[in-house]
JSON list of C-alpha atoms in Angstrom, two decimals:
[
{"chain": "A", "resi": 395, "resn": "MET", "atom": "CA", "xyz": [-13.27, 19.17, -32.72]},
{"chain": "A", "resi": 396, "resn": "GLY", "atom": "CA", "xyz": [-16.67, 17.53, -32.14]},
{"chain": "A", "resi": 397, "resn": "GLN", "atom": "CA", "xyz": [-15.59, 15.59, -29.02]},
{"chain": "A", "resi": 398, "resn": "ILE", "atom": "CA", "xyz": [-14.31, 18.66, -27.75]},
{"chain": "A", "resi": 399, "resn": "ALA", "atom": "CA", "xyz": [-17.45, 20.87, -28.17]},
{"chain": "A", "resi": 400, "resn": "ASN", "atom": "CA", "xyz": [-19.43, 18.03, -26.54]},
{"chain": "A", "resi": 401, "resn": "GLN", "atom": "CA", "xyz": [-17.38, 18.03, -23.45]},
{"chain": "A", "resi": 402, "resn": "MET", "atom": "CA", "xyz": [-17.86, 21.79, -23.00]},
{"chain": "A", "resi": 403, "resn": "LYS", "atom": "CA", "xyz": [-20.09, 22.88, -20.33]},
{"chain": "A", "resi": 404, "resn": "LYS", "atom": "CA", "xyz": [-23.40, 24.51, -21.52]},
{"chain": "A", "resi": 405, "resn": "ALA", "atom": "CA", "xyz": [-25.62, 26.40, -19.40]},
{"chain": "A", "resi": 406, "resn": "ILE", "atom": "CA", "xyz": [-29.10, 28.35, -19.73]},
{"chain": "A", "resi": 407, "resn": "PHE", "atom": "CA", "xyz": [-30.09, 30.72, -17.38]},
{"chain": "A", "resi": 408, "resn": "TRP", "atom": "CA", "xyz": [-33.93, 31.41, -17.25]},
{"chain": "A", "resi": 409, "resn": "ASP", "atom": "CA", "xyz": [-35.80, 34.15, -15.64]},
{"chain": "A", "resi": 410, "resn": "CYS", "atom": "CA", "xyz": [-39.17, 33.21, -14.12]},
{"chain": "A", "resi": 411, "resn": "ASP", "atom": "CA", "xyz": [-42.04, 35.30, -14.30]},
{"chain": "A", "resi": 412, "resn": "GLY", "atom": "CA", "xyz": [-42.84, 36.27, -17.87]},
{"chain": "A", "resi": 413, "resn": "THR", "atom": "CA", "xyz": [-40.46, 33.66, -19.42]},
{"chain": "A", "resi": 414, "resn": "LEU", "atom": "CA", "xyz": [-40.97, 30.22, -18.00]},
{"chain": "A", "resi": 415, "resn": "VAL", "atom": "CA", "xyz": [-44.01, 31.23, -15.96]},
{"chain": "A", "resi": 416, "resn": "HIS", "atom": "CA", "xyz": [-46.77, 33.49, -17.17]},
{"chain": "A", "resi": 417, "resn": "ASN", "atom": "CA", "xyz": [-46.61, 37.20, -15.90]},
{"chain": "A", "resi": 418, "resn": "ASN", "atom": "CA", "xyz": [-48.55, 37.55, -12.60]},
{"chain": "A", "resi": 419, "resn": "GLU", "atom": "CA", "xyz": [-49.15, 39.80, -9.71]},
{"chain": "A", "resi": 420, "resn": "SER", "atom": "CA", "xyz": [-49.07, 37.46, -7.31]},
{"chain": "A", "resi": 421, "resn": "PHE", "atom": "CA", "xyz": [-47.33, 39.82, -4.34]},
{"chain": "A", "resi": 422, "resn": "LYS", "atom": "CA", "xyz": [-50.43, 42.13, -5.11]},
{"chain": "A", "resi": 423, "resn": "CYS", "atom": "CA", "xyz": [-52.82, 39.41, -5.32]},
{"chain": "A", "resi": 424, "resn": "SER", "atom": "CA", "xyz": [-51.58, 37.98, -2.35]},
{"chain": "A", "resi": 425, "resn": "LEU", "atom": "CA", "xyz": [-51.42, 40.86, 0.15]},
{"chain": "A", "resi": 426, "resn": "LEU", "atom": "CA", "xyz": [-55.23, 41.85, -1.16]},
{"chain": "A", "resi": 427, "resn": "ARG", "atom": "CA", "xyz": [-56.39, 38.16, -0.19]},
{"chain": "A", "resi": 428, "resn": "ALA", "atom": "CA", "xyz": [-54.73, 38.23, 3.22]},
{"chain": "A", "resi": 429, "resn": "LEU", "atom": "CA", "xyz": [-56.21, 41.48, 3.82]},
{"chain": "A", "resi": 430, "resn": "ASP", "atom": "CA", "xyz": [-59.86, 40.38, 2.76]},
{"chain": "A", "resi": 431, "resn": "GLU", "atom": "CA", "xyz": [-59.32, 37.23, 4.82]},
{"chain": "A", "resi": 432, "resn": "PHE", "atom": "CA", "xyz": [-59.29, 39.32, 7.91]},
{"chain": "A", "resi": 433, "resn": "GLY", "atom": "CA", "xyz": [-62.00, 41.94, 7.00]},
{"chain": "A", "resi": 434, "resn": "TYR", "atom": "CA", "xyz": [-59.74, 44.70, 5.74]},
{"chain": "A", "resi": 435, "resn": "SER", "atom": "CA", "xyz": [-59.95, 46.56, 2.64]},
{"chain": "A", "resi": 436, "resn": "ILE", "atom": "CA", "xyz": [-57.01, 48.71, 1.23]},
{"chain": "A", "resi": 437, "resn": "SER", "atom": "CA", "xyz": [-56.94, 50.01, -2.09]},
{"chain": "A", "resi": 438, "resn": "GLU", "atom": "CA", "xyz": [-55.32, 48.03, -4.81]},
{"chain": "A", "resi": 439, "resn": "GLU", "atom": "CA", "xyz": [-53.20, 51.51, -5.82]},
{"chain": "A", "resi": 440, "resn": "GLU", "atom": "CA", "xyz": [-52.32, 51.47, -2.00]},
{"chain": "A", "resi": 441, "resn": "VAL", "atom": "CA", "xyz": [-51.09, 47.89, -2.05]},
{"chain": "A", "resi": 442, "resn": "LYS", "atom": "CA", "xyz": [-49.10, 48.49, -5.65]},
{"chain": "A", "resi": 443, "resn": "HIS", "atom": "CA", "xyz": [-47.42, 51.62, -3.97]},
{"chain": "A", "resi": 444, "resn": "PHE", "atom": "CA", "xyz": [-46.19, 49.75, -0.75]},
{"chain": "A", "resi": 445, "resn": "LEU", "atom": "CA", "xyz": [-44.83, 46.94, -2.76]},
{"chain": "A", "resi": 446, "resn": "ARG", "atom": "CA", "xyz": [-42.87, 49.18, -5.18]},
{"chain": "A", "resi": 447, "resn": "GLU", "atom": "CA", "xyz": [-41.26, 50.74, -2.24]},
{"chain": "A", "resi": 448, "resn": "ALA", "atom": "CA", "xyz": [-40.63, 47.32, -0.18]},
{"chain": "A", "resi": 449, "resn": "CYS", "atom": "CA", "xyz": [-39.65, 44.82, -2.77]},
{"chain": "A", "resi": 450, "resn": "SER", "atom": "CA", "xyz": [-35.87, 44.73, -2.94]},
{"chain": "A", "resi": 451, "resn": "TRP", "atom": "CA", "xyz": [-35.81, 44.16, -6.69]},
{"chain": "A", "resi": 452, "resn": "ASN", "atom": "CA", "xyz": [-37.42, 47.65, -7.28]},
{"chain": "A", "resi": 453, "resn": "LYS", "atom": "CA", "xyz": [-34.04, 48.96, -5.80]},
{"chain": "A", "resi": 454, "resn": "PRO", "atom": "CA", "xyz": [-31.60, 46.87, -7.16]},
{"chain": "A", "resi": 455, "resn": "GLU", "atom": "CA", "xyz": [-28.68, 49.37, -6.57]},
{"chain": "A", "resi": 456, "resn": "GLU", "atom": "CA", "xyz": [-29.13, 48.56, -2.68]},
{"chain": "A", "resi": 457, "resn": "ASP", "atom": "CA", "xyz": [-27.40, 45.26, -1.47]},
{"chain": "A", "resi": 458, "resn": "HIS", "atom": "CA", "xyz": [-29.28, 43.24, 1.11]},
{"chain": "A", "resi": 459, "resn": "GLY", "atom": "CA", "xyz": [-26.75, 40.36, 1.60]},
{"chain": "A", "resi": 460, "resn": "ASP", "atom": "CA", "xyz": [-26.86, 41.06, 5.39]},
{"chain": "A", "resi": 461, "resn": "ALA", "atom": "CA", "xyz": [-30.80, 39.98, 5.14]},
{"chain": "A", "resi": 462, "resn": "ASN", "atom": "CA", "xyz": [-31.06, 36.84, 2.95]},
{"chain": "A", "resi": 463, "resn": "GLY", "atom": "CA", "xyz": [-33.64, 34.10, 3.11]},
{"chain": "A", "resi": 464, "resn": "GLU", "atom": "CA", "xyz": [-35.70, 34.27, 6.35]},
{"chain": "A", "resi": 465, "resn": "GLU", "atom": "CA", "xyz": [-33.98, 37.70, 7.37]},
{"chain": "A", "resi": 466, "resn": "TRP", "atom": "CA", "xyz": [-35.42, 38.81, 3.88]},
{"chain": "A", "resi": 467, "resn": "TRP", "atom": "CA", "xyz": [-38.66, 37.72, 4.51]},
{"chain": "A", "resi": 468, "resn": "GLN", "atom": "CA", "xyz": [-38.52, 39.73, 7.89]},
{"chain": "A", "resi": 469, "resn": "ARG", "atom": "CA", "xyz": [-37.57, 42.84, 6.65]},
{"chain": "A", "resi": 470, "resn": "LEU", "atom": "CA", "xyz": [-40.35, 42.74, 4.07]},
{"chain": "A", "resi": 471, "resn": "LEU", "atom": "CA", "xyz": [-43.07, 41.59, 6.53]},
{"chain": "A", "resi": 472, "resn": "ASN", "atom": "CA", "xyz": [-41.69, 44.19, 9.11]},
{"chain": "A", "resi": 473, "resn": "GLY", "atom": "CA", "xyz": [-42.31, 46.66, 6.90]},
{"chain": "A", "resi": 474, "resn": "MET", "atom": "CA", "xyz": [-45.70, 45.23, 5.62]},
{"chain": "A", "resi": 475, "resn": "CYS", "atom": "CA", "xyz": [-46.89, 45.01, 9.16]},
{"chain": "A", "resi": 476, "resn": "ARG", "atom": "CA", "xyz": [-46.21, 49.26, 9.48]},
{"chain": "A", "resi": 477, "resn": "PHE", "atom": "CA", "xyz": [-47.97, 49.50, 6.20]},
{"chain": "A", "resi": 478, "resn": "CYS", "atom": "CA", "xyz": [-51.07, 47.71, 7.51]},
{"chain": "A", "resi": 479, "resn": "GLU", "atom": "CA", "xyz": [-51.17, 49.32, 10.97]},
{"chain": "A", "resi": 480, "resn": "GLU", "atom": "CA", "xyz": [-50.87, 53.05, 8.78]},
{"chain": "A", "resi": 481, "resn": "GLN", "atom": "CA", "xyz": [-53.96, 51.73, 6.91]},
{"chain": "A", "resi": 482, "resn": "GLY", "atom": "CA", "xyz": [-56.07, 50.81, 9.89]},
{"chain": "A", "resi": 483, "resn": "VAL", "atom": "CA", "xyz": [-55.47, 47.09, 10.58]},
{"chain": "A", "resi": 484, "resn": "SER", "atom": "CA", "xyz": [-54.86, 46.27, 14.23]},
{"chain": "A", "resi": 485, "resn": "PRO", "atom": "CA", "xyz": [-51.54, 45.24, 15.39]},
{"chain": "A", "resi": 486, "resn": "ALA", "atom": "CA", "xyz": [-52.32, 41.71, 16.08]},
{"chain": "A", "resi": 487, "resn": "ASP", "atom": "CA", "xyz": [-54.25, 41.45, 12.79]},
{"chain": "A", "resi": 488, "resn": "ALA", "atom": "CA", "xyz": [-51.35, 42.94, 10.71]},
{"chain": "A", "resi": 489, "resn": "VAL", "atom": "CA", "xyz": [-49.12, 40.24, 12.04]},
{"chain": "A", "resi": 490, "resn": "SER", "atom": "CA", "xyz": [-51.81, 37.59, 10.65]},
{"chain": "A", "resi": 491, "resn": "VAL", "atom": "CA", "xyz": [-52.07, 39.32, 7.40]},
{"chain": "A", "resi": 492, "resn": "CYS", "atom": "CA", "xyz": [-48.30, 39.35, 7.01]},
{"chain": "A", "resi": 493, "resn": "GLU", "atom": "CA", "xyz": [-48.22, 35.56, 7.68]},
{"chain": "A", "resi": 494, "resn": "ALA", "atom": "CA", "xyz": [-51.38, 34.98, 5.32]},
{"chain": "A", "resi": 495, "resn": "PHE", "atom": "CA", "xyz": [-49.70, 37.13, 2.83]},
{"chain": "A", "resi": 496, "resn": "ARG", "atom": "CA", "xyz": [-46.51, 34.87, 2.73]},
{"chain": "A", "resi": 497, "resn": "LYS", "atom": "CA", "xyz": [-48.40, 31.77, 2.67]},
{"chain": "A", "resi": 498, "resn": "ASN", "atom": "CA", "xyz": [-50.37, 33.02, -0.42]},
{"chain": "A", "resi": 499, "resn": "VAL", "atom": "CA", "xyz": [-47.31, 34.05, -2.09]},
{"chain": "A", "resi": 500, "resn": "VAL", "atom": "CA", "xyz": [-45.65, 30.91, -2.11]},
{"chain": "A", "resi": 501, "resn": "SER", "atom": "CA", "xyz": [-48.91, 28.64, -2.80]},
{"chain": "A", "resi": 502, "resn": "TYR", "atom": "CA", "xyz": [-50.05, 31.01, -5.49]},
{"chain": "A", "resi": 503, "resn": "GLU", "atom": "CA", "xyz": [-51.38, 29.56, -8.66]},
{"chain": "A", "resi": 504, "resn": "TYR", "atom": "CA", "xyz": [-48.61, 30.27, -10.95]},
{"chain": "A", "resi": 505, "resn": "GLU", "atom": "CA", "xyz": [-48.89, 28.98, -14.54]},
{"chain": "A", "resi": 506, "resn": "ALA", "atom": "CA", "xyz": [-46.39, 27.91, -16.96]},
{"chain": "A", "resi": 507, "resn": "TYR", "atom": "CA", "xyz": [-46.33, 28.88, -20.33]},
{"chain": "A", "resi": 508, "resn": "PRO", "atom": "CA", "xyz": [-47.49, 25.61, -22.40]},
{"chain": "A", "resi": 509, "resn": "ASP", "atom": "CA", "xyz": [-44.26, 25.16, -24.22]},
{"chain": "A", "resi": 510, "resn": "THR", "atom": "CA", "xyz": [-41.83, 25.48, -21.32]},
{"chain": "A", "resi": 511, "resn": "LYS", "atom": "CA", "xyz": [-41.48, 21.79, -20.27]},
{"chain": "A", "resi": 512, "resn": "LYS", "atom": "CA", "xyz": [-40.85, 20.83, -23.94]},
{"chain": "A", "resi": 513, "resn": "VAL", "atom": "CA", "xyz": [-38.09, 23.65, -24.27]},
{"chain": "A", "resi": 514, "resn": "LEU", "atom": "CA", "xyz": [-36.30, 22.36, -21.29]},
{"chain": "A", "resi": 515, "resn": "ARG", "atom": "CA", "xyz": [-36.30, 19.05, -22.23]},
{"chain": "A", "resi": 516, "resn": "TYR", "atom": "CA", "xyz": [-35.23, 19.99, -25.53]},
{"chain": "A", "resi": 517, "resn": "PHE", "atom": "CA", "xyz": [-32.03, 21.92, -24.45]},
{"chain": "A", "resi": 518, "resn": "SER", "atom": "CA", "xyz": [-31.31, 19.17, -21.71]},
{"chain": "A", "resi": 519, "resn": "GLU", "atom": "CA", "xyz": [-31.18, 16.64, -24.40]},
{"chain": "A", "resi": 520, "resn": "MET", "atom": "CA", "xyz": [-28.76, 18.79, -26.17]},
{"chain": "A", "resi": 521, "resn": "GLY", "atom": "CA", "xyz": [-26.27, 18.64, -23.20]},
{"chain": "A", "resi": 522, "resn": "TYR", "atom": "CA", "xyz": [-27.59, 22.11, -21.45]},
{"chain": "A", "resi": 523, "resn": "LYS", "atom": "CA", "xyz": [-27.94, 22.33, -17.91]},
{"chain": "A", "resi": 524, "resn": "HIS", "atom": "CA", "xyz": [-30.56, 24.64, -16.58]},
{"chain": "A", "resi": 525, "resn": "TYR", "atom": "CA", "xyz": [-30.79, 27.21, -13.99]},
{"chain": "A", "resi": 526, "resn": "ILE", "atom": "CA", "xyz": [-32.95, 29.77, -12.62]},
{"chain": "A", "resi": 527, "resn": "ILE", "atom": "CA", "xyz": [-31.75, 33.27, -11.92]},
{"chain": "A", "resi": 528, "resn": "SER", "atom": "CA", "xyz": [-34.82, 35.41, -10.67]},
{"chain": "A", "resi": 529, "resn": "ASN", "atom": "CA", "xyz": [-35.67, 38.51, -8.53]},
{"chain": "A", "resi": 530, "resn": "ASN", "atom": "CA", "xyz": [-38.05, 36.58, -6.38]},
{"chain": "A", "resi": 531, "resn": "PHE", "atom": "CA", "xyz": [-38.81, 35.00, -2.97]},
{"chain": "A", "resi": 532, "resn": "PRO", "atom": "CA", "xyz": [-36.63, 32.03, -1.40]},
{"chain": "A", "resi": 533, "resn": "GLU", "atom": "CA", "xyz": [-39.11, 29.47, -1.81]},
{"chain": "A", "resi": 534, "resn": "LEU", "atom": "CA", "xyz": [-39.39, 29.70, -5.62]},
{"chain": "A", "resi": 535, "resn": "ARG", "atom": "CA", "xyz": [-38.01, 26.07, -5.83]},
{"chain": "A", "resi": 536, "resn": "GLU", "atom": "CA", "xyz": [-41.53, 24.75, -4.43]},
{"chain": "A", "resi": 537, "resn": "VAL", "atom": "CA", "xyz": [-43.25, 26.70, -7.53]},
{"chain": "A", "resi": 538, "resn": "PHE", "atom": "CA", "xyz": [-41.08, 24.76, -10.00]},
{"chain": "A", "resi": 539, "resn": "ILE", "atom": "CA", "xyz": [-41.80, 21.59, -7.98]},
{"chain": "A", "resi": 540, "resn": "ARG", "atom": "CA", "xyz": [-45.49, 22.04, -7.98]},
{"chain": "A", "resi": 541, "resn": "LEU", "atom": "CA", "xyz": [-45.48, 22.74, -11.68]},
{"chain": "A", "resi": 542, "resn": "GLY", "atom": "CA", "xyz": [-43.28, 19.46, -12.45]},
{"chain": "A", "resi": 543, "resn": "LEU", "atom": "CA", "xyz": [-40.17, 21.43, -13.93]},
{"chain": "A", "resi": 544, "resn": "ASP", "atom": "CA", "xyz": [-37.93, 21.15, -10.96]},
{"chain": "A", "resi": 545, "resn": "GLY", "atom": "CA", "xyz": [-36.46, 17.87, -12.40]},
{"chain": "A", "resi": 546, "resn": "GLU", "atom": "CA", "xyz": [-35.09, 19.81, -15.36]},
{"chain": "A", "resi": 547, "resn": "MET", "atom": "CA", "xyz": [-33.24, 22.46, -13.17]},
{"chain": "A", "resi": 548, "resn": "ALA", "atom": "CA", "xyz": [-29.60, 22.17, -11.73]},
{"chain": "A", "resi": 549, "resn": "GLY", "atom": "CA", "xyz": [-29.72, 25.17, -9.71]},
{"chain": "A", "resi": 550, "resn": "TYR", "atom": "CA", "xyz": [-31.79, 28.20, -8.32]},
{"chain": "A", "resi": 551, "resn": "PHE", "atom": "CA", "xyz": [-30.41, 31.59, -7.78]},
{"chain": "A", "resi": 552, "resn": "ILE", "atom": "CA", "xyz": [-32.85, 33.82, -6.22]},
{"chain": "A", "resi": 553, "resn": "SER", "atom": "CA", "xyz": [-32.18, 37.11, -5.16]},
{"chain": "A", "resi": 554, "resn": "ALA", "atom": "CA", "xyz": [-33.75, 37.00, -1.76]},
{"chain": "A", "resi": 555, "resn": "SER", "atom": "CA", "xyz": [-31.24, 34.23, -1.04]},
{"chain": "A", "resi": 556, "resn": "VAL", "atom": "CA", "xyz": [-28.21, 35.65, -3.07]},
{"chain": "A", "resi": 557, "resn": "GLY", "atom": "CA", "xyz": [-28.41, 39.20, -1.72]},
{"chain": "A", "resi": 558, "resn": "TYR", "atom": "CA", "xyz": [-28.30, 40.89, -5.06]},
{"chain": "A", "resi": 559, "resn": "ASP", "atom": "CA", "xyz": [-31.00, 41.56, -7.56]},
{"chain": "A", "resi": 560, "resn": "LYS", "atom": "CA", "xyz": [-30.92, 41.61, -11.47]},
{"chain": "A", "resi": 561, "resn": "PRO", "atom": "CA", "xyz": [-29.54, 43.48, -13.30]},
{"chain": "A", "resi": 562, "resn": "ARG", "atom": "CA", "xyz": [-26.61, 43.86, -10.76]},
{"chain": "A", "resi": 563, "resn": "LYS", "atom": "CA", "xyz": [-23.54, 42.10, -12.25]},
{"chain": "A", "resi": 564, "resn": "GLU", "atom": "CA", "xyz": [-22.92, 39.95, -8.86]},
{"chain": "A", "resi": 565, "resn": "MET", "atom": "CA", "xyz": [-25.78, 38.32, -9.37]},
{"chain": "A", "resi": 566, "resn": "PHE", "atom": "CA", "xyz": [-24.88, 36.67, -12.70]},
{"chain": "A", "resi": 567, "resn": "GLU", "atom": "CA", "xyz": [-21.42, 36.22, -11.92]},
{"chain": "A", "resi": 568, "resn": "TYR", "atom": "CA", "xyz": [-22.36, 34.55, -8.88]},
{"chain": "A", "resi": 569, "resn": "ALA", "atom": "CA", "xyz": [-24.60, 32.13, -10.78]},
{"chain": "A", "resi": 570, "resn": "MET", "atom": "CA", "xyz": [-21.88, 31.44, -13.42]},
{"chain": "A", "resi": 571, "resn": "ALA", "atom": "CA", "xyz": [-19.43, 30.51, -10.72]},
{"chain": "A", "resi": 572, "resn": "GLN", "atom": "CA", "xyz": [-21.62, 28.44, -8.64]},
{"chain": "A", "resi": 573, "resn": "ALA", "atom": "CA", "xyz": [-22.68, 26.58, -12.05]},
{"chain": "A", "resi": 574, "resn": "GLY", "atom": "CA", "xyz": [-19.14, 26.14, -12.73]},
{"chain": "A", "resi": 575, "resn": "ASN", "atom": "CA", "xyz": [-18.21, 28.75, -15.20]},
{"chain": "A", "resi": 576, "resn": "PRO", "atom": "CA", "xyz": [-19.62, 27.14, -18.46]},
{"chain": "A", "resi": 577, "resn": "GLU", "atom": "CA", "xyz": [-18.19, 27.96, -21.51]},
{"chain": "A", "resi": 578, "resn": "VAL", "atom": "CA", "xyz": [-21.49, 28.52, -23.07]},
{"chain": "A", "resi": 579, "resn": "CYS", "atom": "CA", "xyz": [-24.05, 30.63, -21.15]},
{"chain": "A", "resi": 580, "resn": "TYR", "atom": "CA", "xyz": [-27.30, 32.19, -22.37]},
{"chain": "A", "resi": 581, "resn": "MET", "atom": "CA", "xyz": [-29.85, 34.26, -20.33]},
{"chain": "A", "resi": 582, "resn": "ILE", "atom": "CA", "xyz": [-33.64, 34.20, -21.12]},
{"chain": "A", "resi": 583, "resn": "GLY", "atom": "CA", "xyz": [-35.76, 36.56, -19.90]},
{"chain": "A", "resi": 584, "resn": "ASP", "atom": "CA", "xyz": [-38.40, 39.17, -20.63]},
{"chain": "A", "resi": 585, "resn": "ASN", "atom": "CA", "xyz": [-36.89, 42.25, -18.94]},
{"chain": "A", "resi": 586, "resn": "PRO", "atom": "CA", "xyz": [-34.80, 44.28, -21.38]},
{"chain": "A", "resi": 587, "resn": "VAL", "atom": "CA", "xyz": [-32.86, 45.89, -18.46]},
{"chain": "A", "resi": 588, "resn": "ALA", "atom": "CA", "xyz": [-32.85, 43.20, -15.55]},
{"chain": "A", "resi": 589, "resn": "ASP", "atom": "CA", "xyz": [-32.55, 40.26, -17.76]},
{"chain": "A", "resi": 590, "resn": "TYR", "atom": "CA", "xyz": [-30.86, 41.21, -20.81]},
{"chain": "A", "resi": 591, "resn": "GLU", "atom": "CA", "xyz": [-28.51, 44.25, -20.06]},
{"chain": "A", "resi": 592, "resn": "GLY", "atom": "CA", "xyz": [-27.65, 42.84, -16.88]},
{"chain": "A", "resi": 593, "resn": "SER", "atom": "CA", "xyz": [-26.55, 39.51, -18.38]},
{"chain": "A", "resi": 594, "resn": "LEU", "atom": "CA", "xyz": [-24.75, 40.75, -21.35]},
{"chain": "A", "resi": 595, "resn": "ASN", "atom": "CA", "xyz": [-22.56, 43.11, -19.07]},
{"chain": "A", "resi": 596, "resn": "SER", "atom": "CA", "xyz": [-21.75, 39.79, -17.28]},
{"chain": "A", "resi": 597, "resn": "GLY", "atom": "CA", "xyz": [-20.61, 37.96, -20.46]},
{"chain": "A", "resi": 598, "resn": "MET", "atom": "CA", "xyz": [-23.61, 35.69, -21.11]},
{"chain": "A", "resi": 599, "resn": "LYS", "atom": "CA", "xyz": [-25.73, 35.45, -24.20]},
{"chain": "A", "resi": 600, "resn": "PRO", "atom": "CA", "xyz": [-28.92, 37.02, -23.79]},
{"chain": "A", "resi": 601, "resn": "VAL", "atom": "CA", "xyz": [-32.30, 36.49, -25.56]},
{"chain": "A", "resi": 602, "resn": "LEU", "atom": "CA", "xyz": [-35.67, 38.27, -24.69]},
{"chain": "A", "resi": 603, "resn": "VAL", "atom": "CA", "xyz": [-38.89, 36.11, -24.88]},
{"chain": "A", "resi": 604, "resn": "HIS", "atom": "CA", "xyz": [-42.21, 36.78, -25.20]},
{"chain": "A", "resi": 605, "resn": "LYS", "atom": "CA", "xyz": [-41.54, 40.35, -26.62]},
{"chain": "A", "resi": 606, "resn": "LYS", "atom": "CA", "xyz": [-39.73, 42.47, -29.18]},
{"chain": "A", "resi": 607, "resn": "VAL", "atom": "CA", "xyz": [-37.22, 45.17, -28.52]},
{"chain": "A", "resi": 608, "resn": "GLU", "atom": "CA", "xyz": [-35.33, 46.76, -31.38]},
{"chain": "A", "resi": 609, "resn": "GLY", "atom": "CA", "xyz": [-31.59, 46.33, -31.36]},
{"chain": "A", "resi": 610, "resn": "LYS", "atom": "CA", "xyz": [-32.07, 42.94, -29.45]},
{"chain": "A", "resi": 611, "resn": "VAL", "atom": "CA", "xyz": [-32.15, 39.08, -30.07]},
{"chain": "A", "resi": 612, "resn": "CYS", "atom": "CA", "xyz": [-35.63, 38.42, -29.18]},
{"chain": "A", "resi": 613, "resn": "CYS", "atom": "CA", "xyz": [-38.45, 35.98, -29.79]},
{"chain": "A", "resi": 614, "resn": "GLU", "atom": "CA", "xyz": [-42.11, 35.63, -29.28]},
{"chain": "A", "resi": 615, "resn": "GLU", "atom": "CA", "xyz": [-42.42, 31.90, -28.31]},
{"chain": "A", "resi": 616, "resn": "LEU", "atom": "CA", "xyz": [-40.05, 29.79, -26.10]},
{"chain": "A", "resi": 617, "resn": "THR", "atom": "CA", "xyz": [-39.99, 27.22, -28.87]},
{"chain": "A", "resi": 618, "resn": "ASP", "atom": "CA", "xyz": [-38.32, 30.01, -31.30]},
{"chain": "A", "resi": 619, "resn": "LEU", "atom": "CA", "xyz": [-35.11, 29.54, -29.13]},
{"chain": "A", "resi": 620, "resn": "PHE", "atom": "CA", "xyz": [-34.61, 26.33, -31.07]},
{"chain": "A", "resi": 621, "resn": "ASP", "atom": "CA", "xyz": [-33.31, 28.34, -34.01]},
{"chain": "A", "resi": 622, "resn": "ILE", "atom": "CA", "xyz": [-31.09, 30.66, -31.89]},
{"chain": "A", "resi": 623, "resn": "ILE", "atom": "CA", "xyz": [-29.54, 28.35, -29.43]},
{"chain": "A", "resi": 624, "resn": "ARG", "atom": "CA", "xyz": [-27.46, 26.18, -31.67]},
{"chain": "A", "resi": 625, "resn": "GLU", "atom": "CA", "xyz": [-24.14, 25.30, -30.15]}
]
């Protein structure tokens, strides 16, 4: 029995922001910074409203399988150019602002939680493979490389590249299939709907971290997972 258990494929799928990496407002901050670089000022509320409408993960019911990777970026940046021009930015500067925004987002100073690396290594030693499932931009792996976490990762499933956003069932099913349909699948995240409900509906075992929600499996720190994940 023990030998069979050791042969099981085991995987932990991780959310990024608010889970392994501190919550951040990288998109908002990156756009405000880009505007400032070219001498423009748009209110924070206007920027936040635009991003709520423009980012695909705020409309997960919509497929964007025809616009992934670079096409995903172009769709977002085309809308951003129009937004900037409506706010008084010249057409030429709007293009430059969008280019600076993209660069700012990818190079943003993301910060991992202090126990992230320890937890990833612990479960790697327990035979788990780690994967990222994130509603995010295509170059997210670059962030994990800079943070020194990429070596623990077996793969990345990013909504901007896959064509679906969490909590869509297709996103989780695609990730599990690409990971070889592991017998043991956990999903660790901080969003009760996108991470927890979405993965639960797809057959994963979800756990919420860094918050408590009644009726759900939760823990405050990543290291608390040591007492939850035991297969």
